[in-house]
Amino acid sequence: MRTTTRSRTRLRLAGALAAVLVAAGVATGPAAQAGEERHGGHHRTLADLAQRHGRYFGSATDNPELTDAAYTSLLGKEFDQITPGNGMKWYATEPEPGVFDWTAGDEIVDLARANHQKVRGHTLVWHSQLPDWVTSREWTAAELRAVLKRHIQTEVRHYRGKVFAWDVVNEAFNEDGTYRESVFYKTLGPGYIADALRWAHQADPRVKLYLNDYNIEAVGPKSDAYYRLAKELKAQGVPLDGIGFQTHLALQYGYPDTLEDNLRRFSRLGLDTALTEVDIRMQLPADAEKLATQADWYQRLTESCLAVRRCVGITLWDYTDKYSWIPAFFEGEGAALPWDEQLAPKPAYFAIRAALARK
């Protein structure tokens, strides 16, 4: 379903109005959130609204913040899906060769189960956050292939039936569409991606298997590389179910206007898509104009997912500025998420609601 120009304009004006209200000290805090659309006597959450469209609406989380009761309460109420930010990555799950530690990942899974939420597994194969024992030595192809297969299959089997999807290979390409020179690519060649998908499928034939990356939201060299690879993998019968668009955006670089078309072309390959790590950062300090633009972008990306049948859901890369990764990695930037550091909803939150509330 496509959104008309008139409805887009109306929704964007709603986002801008929310920004004005926030700047004026109105429509902030729990009271404003409680005053949002209600159904059957209870607050309609983002998850509730997304489910009306057959989508999920989730958030990443990480283990250190689970001691924050106010944070975990909102996490458990507003969302129906969780992604562990770090607890399932290789450094956490196999810190020593053949020695597996499921503590962090299991804590997230247990939290999700208690809240009746589903879990996206993140991530099996990535060039970053690897333990030293993987990166500090030279491998033969046979050695690394055996290590990679063991890691993937042991982890996927452990979480079999507990996660609905896996980011199997994360960030495999450079910006120009060439393969990233990871230890896996340099030692095993590009075939490591197909092997990783096959091994994951063998370990859990029911879980959905994704490739996941950033800066692939727009049509361009990097997303074209994924499109070509996906076509090749599908033609070879490799078990690939979807493409994850991380959607880490920044106001200073412009909105990816071809997002909806890009989602649609992957759907035509018979693949699901998902917006998997969404945040929209800005150069600080934040002001009403930047917050209004951010709200517009959140609204537009939500509309794009709703417009493409096989875009199955949206996940924020944590939901609150209080626990955002952005300030630590991008100096002078932040305010990237729909809730502020006090867990009060920002204009972006109301813009997402407006998009999801559309019939």
CSV table of C-alpha atoms in Angstrom, one decimal:
chain,number,residue,atom,x,y,z
A,1,MET,CA,0.0,0.0,0.0
A,2,ARG,CA,1.4,3.3,-1.0
A,3,THR,CA,1.0,6.5,1.0
A,4,THR,CA,-0.5,9.5,-0.8
A,5,THR,CA,1.3,12.8,-0.9
A,6,ARG,CA,-1.5,14.4,1.1
A,7,SER,CA,-1.3,11.8,3.9
A,8,ARG,CA,2.5,12.1,4.0
A,9,THR,CA,2.2,15.8,4.4
A,10,ARG,CA,-0.4,15.5,7.1
A,11,LEU,CA,1.7,13.1,9.1
A,12,ARG,CA,4.8,15.2,8.7
A,13,LEU,CA,2.9,18.2,10.0
A,14,ALA,CA,1.9,16.2,13.0
A,15,GLY,CA,5.5,15.4,13.7
A,16,ALA,CA,6.5,19.1,13.4
A,17,LEU,CA,3.6,20.0,15.7
A,18,ALA,CA,4.8,17.5,18.3
A,19,ALA,CA,8.2,19.2,18.1
A,20,VAL,CA,6.7,22.6,18.8
A,21,LEU,CA,4.8,21.1,21.8
A,22,VAL,CA,7.9,19.5,23.2
A,23,ALA,CA,9.8,22.8,22.8
A,24,ALA,CA,7.0,24.5,24.7
A,25,GLY,CA,7.1,22.0,27.5
A,26,VAL,CA,3.9,20.3,26.4
A,27,ALA,CA,3.4,16.6,25.3
A,28,THR,CA,6.3,15.3,27.3
A,29,GLY,CA,6.7,12.8,30.0
A,30,PRO,CA,4.6,9.8,31.1
A,31,ALA,CA,1.3,11.8,31.4
A,32,ALA,CA,1.5,12.7,27.7
A,33,GLN,CA,2.3,9.1,26.7
A,34,ALA,CA,-0.6,7.9,28.8
A,35,GLY,CA,-2.8,10.3,27.0
A,36,GLU,CA,-2.1,8.7,23.6
A,37,GLU,CA,-4.6,6.6,21.8
A,38,ARG,CA,-6.2,4.0,24.0
A,39,HIS,CA,-8.1,0.9,23.2
A,40,GLY,CA,-10.2,-1.2,25.6
A,41,GLY,CA,-9.1,1.0,28.5
A,42,HIS,CA,-5.3,0.6,27.9
A,43,HIS,CA,-2.5,2.4,26.1
A,44,ARG,CA,-2.0,1.2,22.6
A,45,THR,CA,1.7,0.5,22.4
A,46,LEU,CA,3.9,0.7,19.3
A,47,ALA,CA,3.8,-3.0,19.2
A,48,ASP,CA,0.0,-3.0,19.3
A,49,LEU,CA,-0.2,-0.6,16.4
A,50,ALA,CA,2.4,-2.4,14.4
A,51,GLN,CA,0.6,-5.8,14.9
A,52,ARG,CA,-2.5,-4.3,13.1
A,53,HIS,CA,-0.3,-4.2,10.0
A,54,GLY,CA,1.2,-7.6,10.5
A,55,ARG,CA,4.5,-6.2,11.7
A,56,TYR,CA,6.5,-6.2,14.9
A,57,PHE,CA,8.0,-3.2,16.6
A,58,GLY,CA,11.1,-3.9,18.7
A,59,SER,CA,14.1,-2.5,20.5
A,60,ALA,CA,17.6,-3.6,21.1
A,61,THR,CA,18.8,-3.9,24.7
A,62,ASP,CA,21.9,-4.8,26.5
A,63,ASN,CA,22.6,-6.5,29.8
A,64,PRO,CA,24.0,-3.6,31.9
A,65,GLU,CA,20.8,-1.6,31.6
A,66,LEU,CA,18.5,-4.4,32.8
A,67,THR,CA,19.1,-3.2,36.3
A,68,ASP,CA,17.1,0.0,35.4
A,69,ALA,CA,13.6,-0.8,36.5
A,70,ALA,CA,11.9,2.2,34.8
A,71,TYR,CA,13.8,1.3,31.6
A,72,THR,CA,12.9,-2.4,31.6
A,73,SER,CA,9.3,-1.7,32.5
A,74,LEU,CA,8.9,0.5,29.3
A,75,LEU,CA,10.9,-2.0,27.3
A,76,GLY,CA,8.5,-4.8,28.3
A,77,LYS,CA,5.4,-2.9,27.7
A,78,GLU,CA,5.9,-0.9,24.4
A,79,PHE,CA,7.7,-3.5,22.2
A,80,ASP,CA,7.0,-7.1,21.1
A,81,GLN,CA,10.5,-7.9,19.9
A,82,ILE,CA,14.1,-7.6,21.4
A,83,THR,CA,17.5,-7.8,19.9
A,84,PRO,CA,20.5,-8.4,22.2
A,85,GLY,CA,22.9,-5.6,21.5
A,86,ASN,CA,26.0,-7.5,22.5
A,87,GLY,CA,25.2,-10.7,24.4
A,88,MET,CA,25.1,-13.1,21.4
A,89,LYS,CA,28.2,-11.8,19.6
A,90,TRP,CA,31.3,-14.0,19.3
A,91,TYR,CA,33.4,-12.4,21.9
A,92,ALA,CA,30.6,-13.0,24.5
A,93,THR,CA,29.5,-16.5,23.5
A,94,GLU,CA,32.9,-18.2,22.7
A,95,PRO,CA,35.6,-16.2,24.6
A,96,GLU,CA,38.0,-19.2,24.4
A,97,PRO,CA,38.2,-21.9,21.7
A,98,GLY,CA,35.4,-24.3,22.2
A,99,VAL,CA,34.4,-22.7,25.5
A,100,PHE,CA,30.9,-21.3,25.3
A,101,ASP,CA,29.2,-18.8,27.6
A,102,TRP,CA,25.5,-18.2,27.1
A,103,THR,CA,25.0,-16.0,30.2
A,104,ALA,CA,24.3,-12.7,28.6
A,105,GLY,CA,22.3,-14.0,25.7
A,106,ASP,CA,20.2,-16.2,27.9
A,107,GLU,CA,19.4,-13.2,30.2
A,108,ILE,CA,17.9,-11.4,27.2
A,109,VAL,CA,16.0,-14.5,26.1
A,110,ASP,CA,14.5,-15.0,29.5
A,111,LEU,CA,13.5,-11.4,29.8
A,112,ALA,CA,11.8,-11.6,26.4
A,113,ARG,CA,10.0,-14.8,27.3
A,114,ALA,CA,8.7,-13.2,30.5
A,115,ASN,CA,7.4,-10.2,28.4
A,116,HIS,CA,5.9,-12.4,25.6
A,117,GLN,CA,8.4,-10.9,23.2
A,118,LYS,CA,10.3,-12.6,20.3
A,119,VAL,CA,14.1,-12.4,20.0
A,120,ARG,CA,16.2,-11.6,16.9
A,121,GLY,CA,19.6,-13.3,17.2
A,122,HIS,CA,22.5,-11.0,16.6
A,123,THR,CA,25.1,-11.9,15.2
A,124,LEU,CA,26.9,-15.1,14.2
A,125,VAL,CA,29.6,-13.9,11.8
A,126,TRP,CA,31.1,-10.3,12.0
A,127,HIS,CA,34.5,-8.8,11.5
A,128,SER,CA,34.2,-6.8,14.8
A,129,GLN,CA,34.0,-7.8,18.4
A,130,LEU,CA,35.8,-11.1,17.8
A,131,PRO,CA,37.8,-12.7,20.7
A,132,ASP,CA,41.5,-12.3,20.4
A,133,TRP,CA,42.0,-16.0,19.8
A,134,VAL,CA,40.3,-15.6,16.4
A,135,THR,CA,42.1,-12.4,15.3
A,136,SER,CA,45.6,-12.9,16.7
A,137,ARG,CA,46.8,-15.8,14.6
A,138,GLU,CA,47.0,-16.9,11.0
A,139,TRP,CA,44.6,-19.6,10.0
A,140,THR,CA,44.6,-22.2,7.2
A,141,ALA,CA,41.3,-22.3,5.3
A,142,ALA,CA,40.6,-25.8,6.7
A,143,GLU,CA,41.2,-24.6,10.3
A,144,LEU,CA,39.1,-21.5,10.1
A,145,ARG,CA,36.3,-23.2,8.3
A,146,ALA,CA,36.1,-25.8,11.1
A,147,VAL,CA,36.1,-23.1,13.7
A,148,LEU,CA,33.4,-21.0,12.0
A,149,LYS,CA,31.2,-24.0,11.4
A,150,ARG,CA,31.5,-25.1,15.1
A,151,HIS,CA,30.8,-21.6,16.4
A,152,ILE,CA,27.7,-21.1,14.2
A,153,GLN,CA,26.1,-24.5,14.7
A,154,THR,CA,26.8,-24.5,18.5
A,155,GLU,CA,25.2,-21.1,19.0
A,156,VAL,CA,22.3,-21.7,16.6
A,157,ARG,CA,21.5,-25.1,18.3
A,158,HIS,CA,21.6,-23.5,21.8
A,159,TYR,CA,19.0,-20.9,20.8
A,160,ARG,CA,17.0,-23.2,18.6
A,161,GLY,CA,13.3,-22.4,19.1
A,162,LYS,CA,14.2,-19.3,21.2
A,163,VAL,CA,14.9,-16.8,18.4
A,164,PHE,CA,12.8,-16.2,15.3
A,165,ALA,CA,15.6,-14.9,13.1
A,166,TRP,CA,19.4,-14.7,12.9
A,167,ASP,CA,21.7,-12.0,11.5
A,168,VAL,CA,24.0,-14.7,10.2
A,169,VAL,CA,26.6,-12.5,8.4
A,170,ASN,CA,26.9,-8.9,9.5
A,171,GLU,CA,28.5,-6.1,7.4
A,172,ALA,CA,30.1,-8.2,4.7
A,173,PHE,CA,30.6,-5.3,2.2
A,174,ASN,CA,32.5,-2.0,1.9
A,175,GLU,CA,30.8,1.2,0.9
A,176,ASP,CA,31.8,0.7,-2.8
A,177,GLY,CA,30.3,-2.8,-2.9
A,178,THR,CA,33.5,-4.7,-2.7
A,179,TYR,CA,33.9,-7.4,0.0
A,180,ARG,CA,35.1,-6.4,3.4
A,181,GLU,CA,38.6,-7.7,4.0
A,182,SER,CA,37.6,-9.6,7.2
A,183,VAL,CA,39.6,-12.6,8.5
A,184,PHE,CA,36.8,-14.8,7.1
A,185,TYR,CA,36.9,-13.3,3.6
A,186,LYS,CA,40.7,-13.2,3.4
A,187,THR,CA,41.0,-16.8,4.5
A,188,LEU,CA,37.9,-18.5,3.0
A,189,GLY,CA,36.9,-16.2,0.1
A,190,PRO,CA,33.4,-15.0,-0.5
A,191,GLY,CA,32.0,-18.5,-0.2
A,192,TYR,CA,32.1,-18.2,3.6
A,193,ILE,CA,28.7,-16.4,3.4
A,194,ALA,CA,26.9,-19.2,1.7
A,195,ASP,CA,28.5,-21.7,4.0
A,196,ALA,CA,27.5,-19.7,7.1
A,197,LEU,CA,23.9,-19.7,5.9
A,198,ARG,CA,23.9,-23.4,5.1
A,199,TRP,CA,25.4,-24.3,8.5
A,200,ALA,CA,22.9,-22.1,10.4
A,201,HIS,CA,20.0,-23.8,8.5
A,202,GLN,CA,21.3,-27.2,9.3
A,203,ALA,CA,21.4,-26.3,13.0
A,204,ASP,CA,17.9,-24.8,13.0
A,205,PRO,CA,15.8,-25.4,9.8
A,206,ARG,CA,13.0,-23.2,11.0
A,207,VAL,CA,14.8,-20.0,12.0
A,208,LYS,CA,14.8,-17.1,9.5
A,209,LEU,CA,18.3,-16.3,8.2
A,210,TYR,CA,19.4,-12.8,7.3
A,211,LEU,CA,22.3,-10.8,6.0
A,212,ASN,CA,22.5,-7.5,7.8
A,213,ASP,CA,24.4,-4.2,7.1
A,214,TYR,CA,24.4,-0.4,7.4
A,215,ASN,CA,24.2,2.2,4.6
A,216,ILE,CA,22.2,-0.1,2.4
A,217,GLU,CA,18.9,1.8,2.9
A,218,ALA,CA,19.3,3.7,-0.4
A,219,VAL,CA,19.8,2.1,-3.8
A,220,GLY,CA,23.6,2.4,-4.5
A,221,PRO,CA,26.8,0.4,-4.8
A,222,LYS,CA,26.6,-1.2,-1.4
A,223,SER,CA,22.9,-2.2,-1.6
A,224,ASP,CA,23.5,-3.3,-5.2
A,225,ALA,CA,26.2,-5.7,-4.0
A,226,TYR,CA,23.7,-7.3,-1.6
A,227,TYR,CA,21.1,-7.5,-4.3
A,228,ARG,CA,23.5,-9.3,-6.7
A,229,LEU,CA,24.7,-11.6,-3.9
A,230,ALA,CA,21.1,-12.4,-2.8
A,231,LYS,CA,20.2,-13.3,-6.4
A,232,GLU,CA,23.2,-15.6,-6.7
A,233,LEU,CA,22.5,-17.2,-3.3
A,234,LYS,CA,18.8,-17.8,-4.2
A,235,ALA,CA,19.8,-19.2,-7.6
A,236,GLN,CA,22.1,-21.7,-5.9
A,237,GLY,CA,19.5,-22.8,-3.4
A,238,VAL,CA,21.3,-21.3,-0.4
A,239,PRO,CA,18.9,-20.8,2.6
A,240,LEU,CA,18.6,-17.0,2.7
A,241,ASP,CA,15.3,-15.6,4.1
A,242,GLY,CA,15.9,-11.9,4.3
A,243,ILE,CA,18.0,-8.7,4.3
A,244,GLY,CA,18.4,-6.5,7.4
A,245,PHE,CA,18.7,-2.8,6.8
A,246,GLN,CA,20.4,-1.5,9.9
A,247,THR,CA,19.1,2.1,9.2
A,248,HIS,CA,21.6,4.1,11.3
A,249,LEU,CA,20.8,7.5,9.8
A,250,ALA,CA,22.2,11.0,10.5
A,251,LEU,CA,20.4,14.3,9.7
A,252,GLN,CA,23.5,15.9,8.2
A,253,TYR,CA,23.8,13.2,5.4
A,254,GLY,CA,20.2,13.4,4.2
A,255,TYR,CA,17.3,10.9,4.1
A,256,PRO,CA,17.6,7.8,1.9
A,257,ASP,CA,14.7,8.7,-0.5
A,258,THR,CA,14.9,5.3,-2.3
A,259,LEU,CA,14.4,3.3,0.8
A,260,GLU,CA,10.9,2.0,-0.2
A,261,ASP,CA,12.0,1.1,-3.7
A,262,ASN,CA,15.0,-0.7,-2.3
A,263,LEU,CA,12.9,-2.7,0.1
A,264,ARG,CA,10.6,-3.5,-2.7
A,265,ARG,CA,13.3,-4.9,-5.1
A,266,PHE,CA,14.5,-7.3,-2.4
A,267,SER,CA,10.9,-8.4,-1.9
A,268,ARG,CA,10.7,-9.3,-5.5
A,269,LEU,CA,13.5,-11.7,-5.0
A,270,GLY,CA,11.3,-13.6,-2.5
A,271,LEU,CA,13.1,-12.2,0.5
A,272,ASP,CA,11.8,-10.6,3.7
A,273,THR,CA,13.3,-7.3,4.8
A,274,ALA,CA,13.5,-5.6,8.2
A,275,LEU,CA,14.8,-2.3,9.6
A,276,THR,CA,17.0,-3.9,12.2
A,277,GLU,CA,19.0,-1.2,14.1
A,278,VAL,CA,17.2,2.1,13.7
A,279,ASP,CA,18.4,5.4,15.1
A,280,ILE,CA,18.7,8.9,13.6
A,281,ARG,CA,21.4,10.9,15.1
A,282,MET,CA,22.0,14.7,14.9
A,283,GLN,CA,24.7,17.1,15.7
A,284,LEU,CA,24.2,18.4,19.2
A,285,PRO,CA,22.6,20.4,20.7
A,286,ALA,CA,19.2,19.2,19.7
A,287,ASP,CA,16.6,21.9,18.9
A,288,ALA,CA,13.0,22.0,17.8
A,289,GLU,CA,13.9,22.1,14.1
A,290,LYS,CA,16.2,19.1,14.3
A,291,LEU,CA,13.7,17.1,16.4
A,292,ALA,CA,11.0,17.9,13.8
A,293,THR,CA,13.2,16.7,11.0
A,294,GLN,CA,14.1,13.6,12.9
A,295,ALA,CA,10.4,12.9,13.6
A,296,ASP,CA,9.7,13.3,9.9
A,297,TRP,CA,12.4,10.7,9.1
A,298,TYR,CA,11.1,8.2,11.6
A,299,GLN,CA,7.7,8.6,10.2
A,300,ARG,CA,8.9,8.1,6.6
A,301,LEU,CA,10.9,5.0,7.3
A,302,THR,CA,7.9,3.5,9.2
A,303,GLU,CA,5.7,4.3,6.3
A,304,SER,CA,8.2,2.7,3.9
A,305,CYS,CA,8.2,-0.5,5.8
A,306,LEU,CA,4.4,-0.5,6.0
A,307,ALA,CA,4.2,0.0,2.2
A,308,VAL,CA,6.2,-3.1,1.4
A,309,ARG,CA,4.4,-6.3,2.4
A,310,ARG,CA,7.5,-8.3,3.0
A,311,CYS,CA,9.1,-5.7,5.3
A,312,VAL,CA,8.3,-7.6,8.5
A,313,GLY,CA,9.2,-5.2,11.3
A,314,ILE,CA,11.2,-2.4,12.7
A,315,THR,CA,13.7,-2.5,15.6
A,316,LEU,CA,15.2,0.6,17.3
A,317,TRP,CA,18.8,0.3,18.3
A,318,ASP,CA,17.7,0.7,21.9
A,319,TYR,CA,14.8,3.1,22.4
A,320,THR,CA,16.2,5.8,24.7
A,321,ASP,CA,19.0,8.3,24.4
A,322,LYS,CA,20.0,7.2,27.9
A,323,TYR,CA,21.5,4.0,26.5
A,324,SER,CA,22.4,5.0,22.9
A,325,TRP,CA,25.7,4.0,21.5
A,326,ILE,CA,26.0,7.1,19.4
A,327,PRO,CA,27.7,9.6,21.7
A,328,ALA,CA,30.6,7.2,22.4
A,329,PHE,CA,31.3,6.6,18.7
A,330,PHE,CA,30.3,10.0,17.1
A,331,GLU,CA,31.8,12.9,19.0
A,332,GLY,CA,29.3,15.8,19.3
A,333,GLU,CA,26.3,13.8,18.0
A,334,GLY,CA,23.4,12.1,19.8
A,335,ALA,CA,19.7,12.5,20.6
A,336,ALA,CA,19.1,9.7,18.1
A,337,LEU,CA,16.1,7.8,19.6
A,338,PRO,CA,12.4,8.4,20.1
A,339,TRP,CA,12.7,8.6,23.9
A,340,ASP,CA,15.0,11.1,25.7
A,341,GLU,CA,17.4,10.3,28.5
A,342,GLN,CA,14.6,10.7,31.1
A,343,LEU,CA,12.5,8.1,29.2
A,344,ALA,CA,10.1,10.8,28.0
A,345,PRO,CA,8.8,10.5,24.4
A,346,LYS,CA,10.1,12.9,21.8
A,347,PRO,CA,8.5,14.1,18.6
A,348,ALA,CA,9.8,11.0,16.8
A,349,TYR,CA,7.7,8.8,19.1
A,350,PHE,CA,4.5,10.6,18.1
A,351,ALA,CA,5.5,10.5,14.4
A,352,ILE,CA,6.0,6.8,14.6
A,353,ARG,CA,2.6,6.4,16.2
A,354,ALA,CA,1.0,8.5,13.6
A,355,ALA,CA,2.4,6.3,10.8
A,356,LEU,CA,1.4,3.1,12.6
A,357,ALA,CA,-2.1,4.4,13.5
A,358,ARG,CA,-3.0,4.9,9.9
A,359,LYS,CA,-5.7,2.5,8.7
